[in-house]
Amino acid sequence: MLDKKVAELLNDQINKELYSAYLYLDFSLYYEEEGLDGFANWYKIQAQEERDHAMLILQYLQNNGEKVTLTAIAKPDKELKDKLQVLELGLDHEQYVTRLIHAIYDVAYSARDFRTMQFLDWFVKEQGEEEKNAEDMIKKMKLFGSDAKGLYMLNSEMAARTYSAPSLTL
Ligand code: FEO
């Protein structure tokens, strides 16, 4: 059995990751409507990754004999206004998720729950990568996005993203 508070927070995090998947699916729909199919592809794959994060946490709880309780996933409620603002919302969201992961780590640390700390190490690293991806996309959009040719190239770059399963196995 895991520390009770740690298990509770991990259970909540499943919901947060599924919400992230839902949010990025909404971003994907937005870009599709805008005719930016590469950005739509990028966020559709991101949504798959978020679902993977949820499943990894769910599996970890099950492997440790914890009961998992699923709760309602909130409607994506962010107002998507323009192609740069959506990317900025993505960065804000990843920074929020990083704070959530760090908060769970903090509780695991206090409870001397070394197993969960080790499990969360992957997520800590992943958050670093996700924040960097979001920052890079914002930088590129600011640099090239106001020019039609630049935007076309960026969209093509985003279209090249393919899904790969998470590197963490349980
Ligand atoms: Fe699962 Fe983008 O954090």
PDB file of N, CA and C and ligand atoms in Angstrom, residues 13 17 20 24 46 49-50 53-54 93-94 97 123 126-127 130, ligand 1:
ATOM      1  N   GLN A  13      -4.527  12.842 -10.234  1.00  0.00           N
ATOM      2  CA  GLN A  13      -3.699  13.178 -11.399  1.00  0.00           C
ATOM      3  C   GLN A  13      -4.178  12.441 -12.655  1.00  0.00           C
ATOM      4  N   GLU A  17      -4.656  14.366 -16.141  1.00  0.00           N
ATOM      5  CA  GLU A  17      -4.026  13.966 -17.408  1.00  0.00           C
ATOM      6  C   GLU A  17      -5.091  13.734 -18.483  1.00  0.00           C
ATOM      7  N   SER A  20      -6.106  16.971 -19.672  1.00  0.00           N
ATOM      8  CA  SER A  20      -5.085  17.489 -20.597  1.00  0.00           C
ATOM      9  C   SER A  20      -5.319  16.918 -22.000  1.00  0.00           C
ATOM     10  N   TYR A  24      -6.148  19.232 -25.245  1.00  0.00           N
ATOM     11  CA  TYR A  24      -5.335  19.238 -26.465  1.00  0.00           C
ATOM     12  C   TYR A  24      -6.127  18.755 -27.675  1.00  0.00           C
ATOM     13  N   GLN A  46      -0.420  14.871 -29.066  1.00  0.00           N
ATOM     14  CA  GLN A  46      -0.214  15.282 -27.673  1.00  0.00           C
ATOM     15  C   GLN A  46      -1.336  14.740 -26.782  1.00  0.00           C
ATOM     16  N   GLU A  49      -0.609  11.278 -25.955  1.00  0.00           N
ATOM     17  CA  GLU A  49       0.435  11.184 -24.917  1.00  0.00           C
ATOM     18  C   GLU A  49      -0.154  11.433 -23.531  1.00  0.00           C
ATOM     19  N   GLU A  50      -1.086  12.367 -23.460  1.00  0.00           N
ATOM     20  CA  GLU A  50      -1.693  12.673 -22.154  1.00  0.00           C
ATOM     21  C   GLU A  50      -2.510  11.481 -21.654  1.00  0.00           C
ATOM     22  N   HIS A  53      -0.164   9.132 -20.178  1.00  0.00           N
ATOM     23  CA  HIS A  53       0.246   9.528 -18.814  1.00  0.00           C
ATOM     24  C   HIS A  53      -0.792   9.043 -17.802  1.00  0.00           C
ATOM     25  N   ALA A  54      -2.070   9.250 -18.145  1.00  0.00           N
ATOM     26  CA  ALA A  54      -3.146   8.805 -17.245  1.00  0.00           C
ATOM     27  C   ALA A  54      -3.068   7.296 -17.036  1.00  0.00           C
ATOM     28  N   HIS A  93      -0.678  25.594 -19.412  1.00  0.00           N
ATOM     29  CA  HIS A  93      -1.223  24.337 -18.908  1.00  0.00           C
ATOM     30  C   HIS A  93      -0.108  23.380 -18.484  1.00  0.00           C
ATOM     31  N   GLU A  94       0.946  23.312 -19.284  1.00  0.00           N
ATOM     32  CA  GLU A  94       2.056  22.420 -18.919  1.00  0.00           C
ATOM     33  C   GLU A  94       2.741  22.879 -17.629  1.00  0.00           C
ATOM     34  N   VAL A  97       0.627  21.644 -14.893  1.00  0.00           N
ATOM     35  CA  VAL A  97       0.796  20.198 -14.668  1.00  0.00           C
ATOM     36  C   VAL A  97       2.129  19.925 -13.957  1.00  0.00           C
ATOM     37  N   PHE A 123       8.082  11.457 -14.884  1.00  0.00           N
ATOM     38  CA  PHE A 123       7.131  12.546 -15.131  1.00  0.00           C
ATOM     39  C   PHE A 123       7.788  13.922 -14.970  1.00  0.00           C
ATOM     40  N   GLU A 126       9.677  14.388 -18.118  1.00  0.00           N
ATOM     41  CA  GLU A 126       8.697  14.577 -19.206  1.00  0.00           C
ATOM     42  C   GLU A 126       8.137  16.000 -19.184  1.00  0.00           C
ATOM     43  N   GLN A 127       7.839  16.503 -17.998  1.00  0.00           N
ATOM     44  CA  GLN A 127       7.313  17.877 -17.903  1.00  0.00           C
ATOM     45  C   GLN A 127       8.324  18.898 -18.409  1.00  0.00           C
ATOM     46  N   GLU A 130       8.044  18.765 -22.084  1.00  0.00           N
ATOM     47  CA  GLU A 130       6.779  19.318 -22.592  1.00  0.00           C
ATOM     48  C   GLU A 130       6.765  20.842 -22.500  1.00  0.00           C
TER      49      GLU A 130
HETATM   50 FE1  FEO B   1       0.847  14.834 -18.946  1.00  0.00          FE
HETATM   51 FE2  FEO B   1       1.506  17.351 -20.702  1.00  0.00          FE
HETATM   52  O1  FEO B   1       1.537  16.486 -19.047  1.00  0.00           O
END
